[in-house]
Coordinates of C-alpha atoms and ligand atoms in Angstrom, one line a residue:
Chain A
M9 CA 25.8 10.9 -6.6
L10 CA 25.7 7.7 -4.8
A11 CA 26.8 4.1 -5.6
V12 CA 24.1 1.5 -5.7
S13 CA 24.6 -2.2 -6.2
M14 CA 22.0 -4.9 -6.7
T15 CA 21.5 -8.2 -8.5
V16 CA 19.5 -7.8 -11.7
N17 CA 18.4 -11.0 -13.4
G18 CA 21.1 -12.9 -11.6
R19 CA 23.9 -10.4 -12.6
K20 CA 25.6 -8.2 -10.0
V21 CA 25.5 -4.6 -11.1
S22 CA 26.8 -1.3 -9.5
R23 CA 26.3 2.2 -10.8
E24 CA 26.6 5.8 -9.7
V25 CA 23.2 7.4 -9.6
E26 CA 21.5 10.5 -8.3
G27 CA 19.4 10.2 -5.1
R28 CA 16.2 10.8 -7.2
T29 CA 17.0 8.1 -9.8
L30 CA 14.0 5.8 -10.0
L31 CA 14.5 2.0 -10.2
V32 CA 12.8 2.0 -13.6
E33 CA 15.3 4.7 -14.9
F34 CA 18.1 2.6 -13.4
L35 CA 16.9 -0.5 -15.3
R36 CA 16.1 1.3 -18.6
E37 CA 18.7 4.0 -18.9
H38 CA 21.7 2.8 -16.8
L39 CA 21.4 -0.9 -17.6
G40 CA 19.6 -0.7 -21.0
L41 CA 16.9 -3.1 -19.9
T42 CA 14.0 -1.5 -21.8
G43 CA 11.6 -4.3 -21.3
T44 CA 10.3 -2.6 -18.2
H45 CA 7.9 0.1 -19.5
V46 CA 6.8 3.4 -18.1
G47 CA 3.1 4.0 -18.8
C48 CA 1.7 6.5 -16.3
D49 CA 4.7 7.4 -14.1
T50 CA 2.1 8.0 -11.4
S51 CA 1.9 4.5 -9.7
Q52 CA -1.4 3.6 -11.4
C53 CA -0.9 1.5 -14.5
G54 CA 1.6 -1.3 -13.6
A55 CA 3.5 -1.2 -16.9
C56 CA 6.7 -0.9 -14.8
V57 CA 6.2 -3.9 -12.5
V58 CA 9.3 -5.9 -11.7
H59 CA 10.1 -8.2 -8.8
V60 CA 12.2 -6.9 -5.9
D61 CA 13.3 -9.8 -3.6
G62 CA 10.6 -11.9 -5.2
A63 CA 7.7 -9.5 -4.6
S64 CA 6.1 -7.5 -7.4
A65 CA 6.6 -3.7 -7.2
K66 CA 6.1 -0.7 -9.3
A67 CA 9.6 0.4 -10.4
C68 CA 8.4 3.9 -11.2
T69 CA 7.6 4.4 -7.5
L70 CA 10.8 3.1 -6.0
L71 CA 14.2 4.8 -5.8
A72 CA 17.1 2.9 -7.2
A73 CA 18.8 3.5 -3.9
Q74 CA 15.9 1.8 -2.0
A75 CA 16.7 -1.4 -4.0
E76 CA 20.3 -1.4 -2.8
G77 CA 21.3 -5.0 -2.1
T78 CA 18.2 -6.6 -3.4
E79 CA 17.5 -9.2 -6.1
V80 CA 15.6 -7.6 -9.0
T81 CA 14.0 -9.6 -11.7
T82 CA 12.7 -7.9 -14.9
I83 CA 10.8 -9.3 -17.9
E84 CA 14.2 -10.0 -19.5
G85 CA 15.1 -12.4 -16.7
L86 CA 12.1 -14.7 -17.0
A87 CA 13.0 -16.8 -20.1
K88 CA 15.5 -19.6 -19.3
N89 CA 17.9 -21.0 -22.0
G90 CA 15.9 -19.3 -24.8
E91 CA 12.6 -20.8 -23.6
L92 CA 9.8 -18.5 -22.6
H93 CA 8.5 -18.7 -19.1
P94 CA 5.1 -20.5 -19.0
V95 CA 3.3 -17.2 -18.3
Q96 CA 5.0 -15.6 -21.4
A97 CA 4.2 -18.6 -23.5
A98 CA 0.5 -18.5 -22.4
F99 CA 0.2 -14.8 -23.2
K100 CA 1.4 -15.7 -26.7
E101 CA -0.8 -18.7 -27.1
H102 CA -4.0 -17.1 -25.8
H103 CA -3.6 -13.6 -27.4
G104 CA -3.1 -12.0 -24.0
L105 CA -1.7 -8.9 -25.7
Q106 CA -2.4 -6.6 -28.6
C107 CA -0.1 -3.6 -28.6
G108 CA 2.0 -5.2 -25.9
F109 CA 2.8 -2.1 -23.9
C110 CA 1.2 -3.4 -20.7
T111 CA 2.5 -6.9 -21.2
P112 CA 5.8 -6.9 -19.3
G113 CA 4.1 -5.5 -16.2
M114 CA 1.1 -7.9 -16.6
V115 CA 3.4 -10.9 -16.9
M116 CA 5.6 -9.9 -13.9
S117 CA 2.5 -9.3 -11.9
A118 CA 1.0 -12.7 -12.9
V119 CA 4.2 -14.6 -12.1
D120 CA 4.0 -13.1 -8.5
L121 CA 0.3 -14.2 -8.3
L122 CA 1.0 -17.7 -9.3
K123 CA 3.8 -18.0 -6.8
R124 CA 1.4 -17.1 -4.0
N125 CA -1.7 -18.8 -5.5
P126 CA -0.8 -21.6 -8.0
D127 CA -4.5 -22.1 -8.9
P128 CA -6.3 -18.8 -8.9
S129 CA -10.0 -18.5 -9.8
E130 CA -11.0 -16.0 -12.5
T131 CA -12.1 -13.6 -9.8
E132 CA -8.8 -13.9 -8.0
V133 CA -6.9 -13.2 -11.2
R134 CA -9.0 -10.1 -11.9
E135 CA -8.7 -8.8 -8.4
W136 CA -4.9 -9.3 -8.5
L137 CA -4.7 -7.3 -11.7
E138 CA -6.2 -4.3 -9.9
G139 CA -2.9 -2.4 -10.4
N140 CA -2.3 -3.4 -14.1
L141 CA -4.1 -1.4 -16.7
C142 CA -4.5 -2.6 -20.4
R143 CA -6.0 -0.2 -23.0
C144 CA -6.3 -2.9 -25.7
T145 CA -7.4 -6.3 -24.7
G146 CA -10.4 -5.8 -22.4
Y147 CA -8.5 -8.2 -20.0
H148 CA -10.4 -11.3 -21.1
N149 CA -7.5 -13.1 -22.8
I150 CA -5.1 -11.9 -20.2
V151 CA -7.1 -13.7 -17.5
K152 CA -7.4 -16.7 -19.8
A153 CA -3.6 -16.8 -20.4
I154 CA -2.8 -16.5 -16.7
R155 CA -5.2 -19.4 -15.8
A156 CA -3.8 -21.5 -18.6
A157 CA -0.2 -20.8 -17.4
A158 CA -1.3 -21.9 -13.9
R159 CA -2.5 -25.2 -15.4
A160 CA 0.7 -25.6 -17.4
M161 CA 2.9 -24.9 -14.4
A162 CA 1.0 -27.5 -12.3
G163 CA 2.1 -29.9 -15.0
Chain B
M5 CA 11.4 15.6 -9.2
Y6 CA 14.2 17.7 -7.7
D7 CA 17.3 15.9 -6.6
F8 CA 18.0 15.3 -2.9
A9 CA 20.7 13.7 -0.7
Y10 CA 19.6 10.1 0.0
H11 CA 20.5 8.4 3.3
R12 CA 20.0 4.9 4.5
P13 CA 20.6 4.9 8.3
G14 CA 21.1 1.6 10.1
S15 CA 19.5 2.7 13.4
L16 CA 16.7 5.0 14.7
E17 CA 19.3 7.2 16.5
E18 CA 21.1 7.8 13.2
A19 CA 17.8 8.5 11.4
E20 CA 17.0 11.1 14.1
R21 CA 20.4 12.7 13.8
L22 CA 20.1 12.9 10.0
L23 CA 16.6 14.3 10.2
S24 CA 17.5 17.0 12.7
G25 CA 20.7 17.8 10.7
A26 CA 18.9 18.3 7.4
S27 CA 17.6 21.7 6.4
D28 CA 14.4 20.0 5.1
G29 CA 14.5 16.2 5.7
A30 CA 11.8 13.7 4.7
L31 CA 11.5 10.1 5.9
V32 CA 10.6 7.5 3.3
A33 CA 9.2 4.1 4.2
G34 CA 7.3 2.4 1.3
G35 CA 7.5 5.5 -0.8
M36 CA 4.0 4.9 -2.2
T37 CA 2.9 8.4 -1.2
L38 CA 6.2 10.3 -0.9
I39 CA 7.6 9.4 -4.3
P40 CA 4.5 10.5 -6.2
A41 CA 4.5 13.7 -4.1
L42 CA 8.2 14.3 -5.0
K43 CA 7.4 13.8 -8.7
Q44 CA 4.6 16.4 -8.6
R45 CA 7.0 18.7 -6.7
L46 CA 4.4 18.9 -3.9
A47 CA 7.4 18.1 -1.7
S48 CA 11.1 19.0 -2.4
P49 CA 13.1 17.9 0.6
S50 CA 16.9 18.5 0.8
D51 CA 17.4 15.1 2.3
V52 CA 15.5 11.8 2.1
I53 CA 16.0 9.4 4.9
D54 CA 15.1 5.8 4.1
L55 CA 13.9 3.8 7.1
G56 CA 14.3 0.6 5.1
G57 CA 17.7 -0.2 6.5
I58 CA 16.7 -0.1 10.2
A59 CA 16.3 -3.6 11.7
G60 CA 13.4 -4.3 14.0
L61 CA 10.9 -1.8 12.5
S62 CA 9.1 -4.5 10.4
G63 CA 7.2 -7.5 11.7
I64 CA 4.2 -8.6 13.7
S65 CA 4.2 -9.9 17.3
E66 CA 1.7 -11.0 19.8
A67 CA 2.0 -9.6 23.3
G68 CA -0.8 -11.1 25.5
S69 CA -4.0 -9.2 24.5
T70 CA -2.3 -7.0 22.0
I71 CA -0.9 -7.4 18.5
V72 CA 2.0 -5.1 17.8
V73 CA 2.7 -4.2 14.1
G74 CA 6.0 -2.6 13.2
A75 CA 5.8 0.7 11.4
L76 CA 7.6 -0.7 8.4
T77 CA 5.4 -3.8 8.0
P78 CA 4.0 -3.7 4.5
H79 CA 0.2 -4.1 4.0
A80 CA 0.6 -7.5 2.2
A81 CA 2.4 -8.9 5.3
V82 CA -0.5 -7.8 7.6
A83 CA -3.0 -9.2 5.2
S84 CA -1.4 -12.6 5.2
D85 CA 0.0 -12.9 8.7
A86 CA -1.2 -16.1 10.5
V87 CA -1.7 -14.4 13.9
V88 CA -3.6 -11.4 12.4
T89 CA -5.8 -13.6 10.2
A90 CA -6.6 -15.9 13.1
R91 CA -7.1 -13.4 16.0
F92 CA -7.9 -10.2 14.2
P93 CA -9.4 -11.0 10.7
A94 CA -10.9 -7.5 10.3
L95 CA -7.4 -6.0 10.3
A96 CA -6.1 -8.5 7.8
A97 CA -9.2 -7.9 5.6
L98 CA -8.6 -4.1 5.8
A99 CA -5.0 -4.4 4.8
A100 CA -5.9 -6.8 1.9
E101 CA -8.2 -4.1 0.4
I102 CA -5.7 -1.3 0.3
G103 CA -4.8 -0.2 -3.3
D104 CA -3.4 -3.0 -5.4
P105 CA -0.9 -5.9 -4.8
Q106 CA 2.1 -3.8 -5.7
V107 CA 1.1 -1.0 -3.4
R108 CA 0.5 -3.6 -0.6
N109 CA 3.9 -5.1 -1.2
R110 CA 5.6 -1.7 -0.5
G111 CA 3.3 0.6 1.4
T112 CA 3.6 0.5 5.2
L113 CA 1.4 1.0 8.3
G114 CA 3.7 3.7 9.6
G115 CA 3.7 5.6 6.3
S116 CA 0.0 5.4 6.0
I117 CA -0.8 6.8 9.5
A118 CA 1.9 9.4 9.4
N119 CA 0.5 10.7 6.2
N120 CA -3.1 10.6 7.5
D121 CA -4.7 10.8 4.1
P122 CA -8.4 11.6 4.7
A123 CA -9.3 8.6 2.5
A124 CA -6.8 6.1 3.9
D125 CA -7.9 2.8 5.5
Y126 CA -5.4 2.3 8.4
P127 CA -6.4 5.5 10.3
A128 CA -9.9 3.9 10.7
A129 CA -8.3 0.8 12.1
V130 CA -6.0 2.6 14.5
L131 CA -8.8 4.9 15.8
G132 CA -11.6 2.3 15.6
L133 CA -9.7 -0.2 17.7
G134 CA -8.3 2.3 20.2
A135 CA -4.7 1.4 19.3
T136 CA -1.6 3.0 20.6
V137 CA 1.0 4.6 18.3
R138 CA 4.6 4.1 19.4
T139 CA 7.3 6.5 18.3
N140 CA 11.0 7.0 19.0
R141 CA 9.9 9.3 21.9
R142 CA 6.6 8.2 23.4
E143 CA 3.3 6.4 23.1
I144 CA 0.3 8.3 21.6
A145 CA -3.3 7.2 22.0
A146 CA -5.2 6.9 18.8
D147 CA -7.7 9.5 20.0
D148 CA -4.9 12.0 20.2
F149 CA -3.0 11.0 17.1
F150 CA -5.1 12.1 14.1
T151 CA -5.4 15.8 14.4
G152 CA -6.7 17.0 11.0
M153 CA -6.4 16.6 7.2
F154 CA -2.9 15.2 6.6
E155 CA -2.1 16.3 10.2
T156 CA -1.0 14.1 13.1
A157 CA 0.3 14.7 16.6
L158 CA 3.8 13.7 15.4
E159 CA 6.4 16.4 16.2
D160 CA 9.4 17.3 14.1
G161 CA 11.9 14.5 14.2
E162 CA 9.4 12.0 15.6
I163 CA 9.4 8.6 13.9
V164 CA 6.6 6.0 14.2
T165 CA 8.1 2.7 15.3
A166 CA 5.0 0.5 15.8
V167 CA 1.3 0.4 16.5
S168 CA -0.1 -1.7 19.3
F169 CA -3.6 -3.0 18.7
P170 CA -5.7 -4.4 21.6
V171 CA -7.3 -7.5 20.2
P172 CA -11.1 -6.9 20.0
E173 CA -13.9 -9.3 20.8
K174 CA -15.5 -8.2 17.6
A175 CA -14.4 -6.0 14.8
G176 CA -15.5 -5.4 11.2
Y177 CA -14.5 -3.0 8.4
A178 CA -16.5 -2.1 5.3
K179 CA -15.5 0.4 2.7
F180 CA -17.0 1.8 -0.5
P181 CA -13.8 2.0 -2.5
N182 CA -13.1 4.6 -5.2
P183 CA -13.2 2.3 -8.3
A184 CA -9.9 3.7 -9.6
S185 CA -7.6 4.2 -6.6
R186 CA -9.3 1.9 -4.1
Y187 CA -9.0 4.6 -1.5
A188 CA -12.1 4.9 0.7
V189 CA -14.9 7.1 -0.5
V190 CA -16.3 6.0 2.9
G191 CA -14.9 3.3 5.2
V192 CA -16.2 2.4 8.6
L193 CA -14.6 0.3 11.2
V194 CA -16.7 -0.9 14.2
S195 CA -15.3 -2.8 17.2
R196 CA -16.1 -4.0 20.7
G197 CA -13.4 -4.9 23.1
P198 CA -11.0 -3.7 25.7
A199 CA -11.2 -0.1 24.2
G200 CA -15.0 -0.1 24.4
T201 CA -17.5 0.1 21.6
R202 CA -15.9 2.2 18.8
V203 CA -17.0 3.4 15.4
A204 CA -14.4 5.1 13.2
V205 CA -15.2 6.7 9.9
T206 CA -12.6 7.4 7.2
G207 CA -13.0 8.9 3.7
A208 CA -16.1 10.9 4.7
G209 CA -14.6 13.9 6.4
P210 CA -11.3 15.9 6.3
C211 CA -9.9 13.5 8.9
V212 CA -10.9 10.1 10.3
F213 CA -13.4 10.6 13.1
R214 CA -15.5 8.6 15.7
S215 CA -19.3 8.6 15.6
A216 CA -20.6 9.0 19.1
E217 CA -24.2 8.4 18.1
M218 CA -23.3 5.1 16.5
E219 CA -21.1 4.1 19.4
Q220 CA -24.0 4.7 21.8
A221 CA -26.4 2.8 19.6
L222 CA -24.1 -0.2 19.3
A223 CA -23.0 -0.2 23.0
G224 CA -26.6 -1.2 23.9
D225 CA -27.2 -3.6 21.0
F226 CA -24.3 -4.6 18.8
T227 CA -26.5 -5.2 15.7
A228 CA -26.9 -3.6 12.3
A229 CA -30.5 -2.9 13.2
A230 CA -29.5 -0.8 16.2
L231 CA -28.0 1.7 13.7
D232 CA -31.4 2.2 11.9
A233 CA -32.2 4.9 14.5
V234 CA -29.0 6.9 13.8
T235 CA -29.1 9.6 11.0
V236 CA -25.7 10.9 9.8
A237 CA -25.6 14.6 9.1
A238 CA -23.9 15.7 5.9
E239 CA -22.6 18.9 7.5
G240 CA -18.8 19.0 7.6
L241 CA -18.4 16.0 5.3
N242 CA -16.4 16.2 2.0
S243 CA -17.9 17.0 -1.4
D244 CA -15.8 16.3 -4.4
I245 CA -15.9 14.8 -7.9
H246 CA -16.3 11.3 -6.3
A247 CA -19.2 11.9 -4.0
S248 CA -21.3 14.7 -2.5
A249 CA -21.5 15.2 1.3
D250 CA -25.1 14.0 1.3
Y251 CA -24.1 10.8 -0.5
R252 CA -21.2 10.3 1.8
A253 CA -23.4 10.7 4.8
H254 CA -25.7 8.0 3.4
L255 CA -22.7 5.8 2.8
V256 CA -21.5 6.1 6.4
G257 CA -24.8 4.5 7.5
V258 CA -24.6 1.8 5.0
M259 CA -20.9 1.0 5.6
A260 CA -21.4 1.0 9.3
K261 CA -24.2 -1.6 9.0
R262 CA -22.1 -3.7 6.7
A263 CA -19.1 -3.5 9.1
V264 CA -21.3 -4.7 12.0
A265 CA -22.6 -7.6 9.7
A266 CA -19.0 -8.4 8.8
C267 CA -18.2 -9.0 12.5
G268 CA -20.0 -12.4 12.1
Ligands
FAD21 C1 -2.1 3.4 -6.6 C2 -2.2 3.6 -5.1 C3 -3.3 3.2 -4.5 C4 -3.5 3.3 -3.1 N1 -4.6 2.9 -2.5 C5 -4.8 3.0 -1.1 C6 -6.0 2.6 -0.5 O1 -6.9 2.1 -1.1 N2 -6.1 2.8 0.8 C7 -5.1 3.4 1.6 O2 -5.2 3.5 2.8 N3 -3.9 3.7 1.0 C8 -3.7 3.6 -0.3 N4 -2.6 4.0 -0.9 C9 -1.5 4.5 0.0 C10 -0.6 3.4 0.4 O3 -1.4 2.5 1.2 C11 0.6 3.7 1.4 O4 0.5 3.1 2.6 C12 0.8 5.1 1.8 O5 1.1 5.6 0.6 C13 1.9 5.4 2.8 O6 2.8 4.4 3.1 P1 4.3 4.3 2.6 O7 5.0 3.4 3.5 O8 4.3 4.2 1.2 O9 4.8 5.8 3.0 P2 5.8 6.8 2.3 O10 5.3 7.2 1.0 O11 7.2 6.3 2.4 O12 5.7 8.0 3.4 C14 4.5 8.8 3.5 C15 4.7 9.9 4.5 O13 4.8 9.4 5.8 C16 6.1 9.7 6.4 N5 6.5 8.5 7.1 C17 6.7 7.3 6.6 N6 7.1 6.4 7.5 C18 7.1 7.1 8.7 C19 7.4 6.7 10.0 N7 7.7 5.4 10.4 N8 7.3 7.7 11.0 C20 7.0 9.0 10.6 N9 6.7 9.4 9.4 C21 6.8 8.4 8.4 C22 6.9 10.1 5.2 O14 7.9 11.1 5.6 C23 5.9 10.7 4.3 O15 5.6 12.0 4.6 C24 -2.4 3.9 -2.3 C25 -1.2 4.3 -2.9 C26 -1.1 4.2 -4.3 C27 0.2 4.6 -5.0
FES22 S1 4.6 3.5 -14.9 FE1 4.7 2.7 -12.9 S2 2.7 2.3 -12.4 FE2 2.5 3.3 -14.4
FES23 S1 -2.0 -4.8 -25.0 FE1 -2.0 -2.7 -25.4 S2 -2.1 -1.9 -23.4 FE2 -2.4 -4.0 -23.0

C-alpha cells in the first residue's frame, strides 16, 4: 500500500491505495465520486475522461499514484454554486445525451477542447471527439451542444 | 491486473538503481501502452518505476540544426510546440494524428519508441529523419535502434532520455489510419536534409523499415511522380484483419506519394 494525495475538485484528499489502483477506481471507490464512468476499461471509449492538471485524460489508463500531487477535476467539479457549467447546460438544452453513460466523459473532453479552441468548427469538434464513443445519439446533438456552449461561453 | 510495488524516483540514477534492484521491473511514462498490457496480464512486473517525477525529461529545445525532444514529452506538446510547428511541421502533424486527444495528452515519445509497436507513428519519424536516440548510457543512431517487432537496441536498465532530430529541408508524413485506433495501417515519412534522402515505412511490416528503392528514386527527383517507377513487393509485409499484405504494399506507394506531396 502507498499513500497518495491530490486535489480533487478543489478538495485536498489523501488515501492509502495499492500500486495497481487506477485513478478511476480511486475516484469512484475511494472517494465515492461515481460520475466518472467506466465503459470499456481498455482506453478506447472515453467514458472515464477527467482533467489532470487541466488536460483531459482517461482515468482508466492512469494509476492513482501517477496523479500524486496533481489537480484533478471530475464531472462533479464543473457546476459552480448549483449552476451547471455552460457545456453541461448545452448538452441538456440540445439533447446531447440519451442514456447518459458517455456524457460525463463527453462533457469533460469538450471542456478541454473549448479551453484550447474557443470557437471550434464542426469538423474540429468531431475530430476532437475521436476518443469518446457514444452508442446512442449518433453524435449529431453532441456536436451541436458543444458548438452552442462555445457561443454561450463567448458571451 | 496483478499488484506491484510502485516507485516514483526523482532522478535517473535512482530510477536505474530501482530498475536493477527489481526482480522484474518495468518503466512507465504515459502508461498508454503499459497499463492496458498490465490489465490484460501480458505483463506482470514486480515493480513499476514511474519516470514522471524526474525533472528534465520533458520538453523541447532547439540546438542549432537539431531539435531535441525529451523522452517524456507528450504527443500533444510536440503537436502544438511553436518551434516544431515552425521549423518542422511534419513532426507536429505526425504527433497530432496519434490516437485521440487524451492519448496525446499522456502518451510520450520515449514510450512510443521504446515500445516499437509495428503500427506506431513515431518510429517512422525517428528512422525517416535519421534522428539520434539518447539514453542514460549512450547515443543510438535511428538505423540501429529499431531491431524487430516490439524490439529495440535498448539494453536492460537502459532509459531513453531524449531524441535529437536533425531539422530537414523537406519532410512529410502520410498515414492510412486504422479507423478505430488511429494506429497506422501504413504510414510513410519522407525527408531530405542533413541525413540524406530517407523514406521510412511503418505499419506495413513487423518493424519500421527504410525503402532503398524509394530513397534512390527520390534522391534524383524529389517528386511524387518519381515514385511511379517503384513497385513495392508484398513479400514480408503484414496480413491481418485490417489489411492484406498486397493491400499494404499498394498503400505504401500511395502514402509515400502523399507524403512527398505534403512536403509542399
Ligand atoms: C486508444 C489508443 C490509441 C493509440 N493510437 C496510436 C496511434 O495512432 N499511433 C501511435 O503511434 N500510437 C498510438 N497509441 C500509443 C500511444 O501513442 C503511446 O505513445 C504509446 O502507448 C507509448 O507511450 P507511453 O508514454 O504511454 O508509454 P508507456 O505505456 O508508459 O510505456 C510503454 C513501454 O515503453 C517503456 N518505456 C516508457 N518510457 C521509456 C523510456 N523513457 N525509456 C525506456 N523505456 C521506456 C515502458 O517500460 C513500456 O514497456 C495509442 C494508444 C491508445 C491507448
Ligand atoms: S473506460 Fe476509460 S476509455 Fe473506456
Ligand atoms: S448517450 Fe448513451 S452512450 Fe452516449
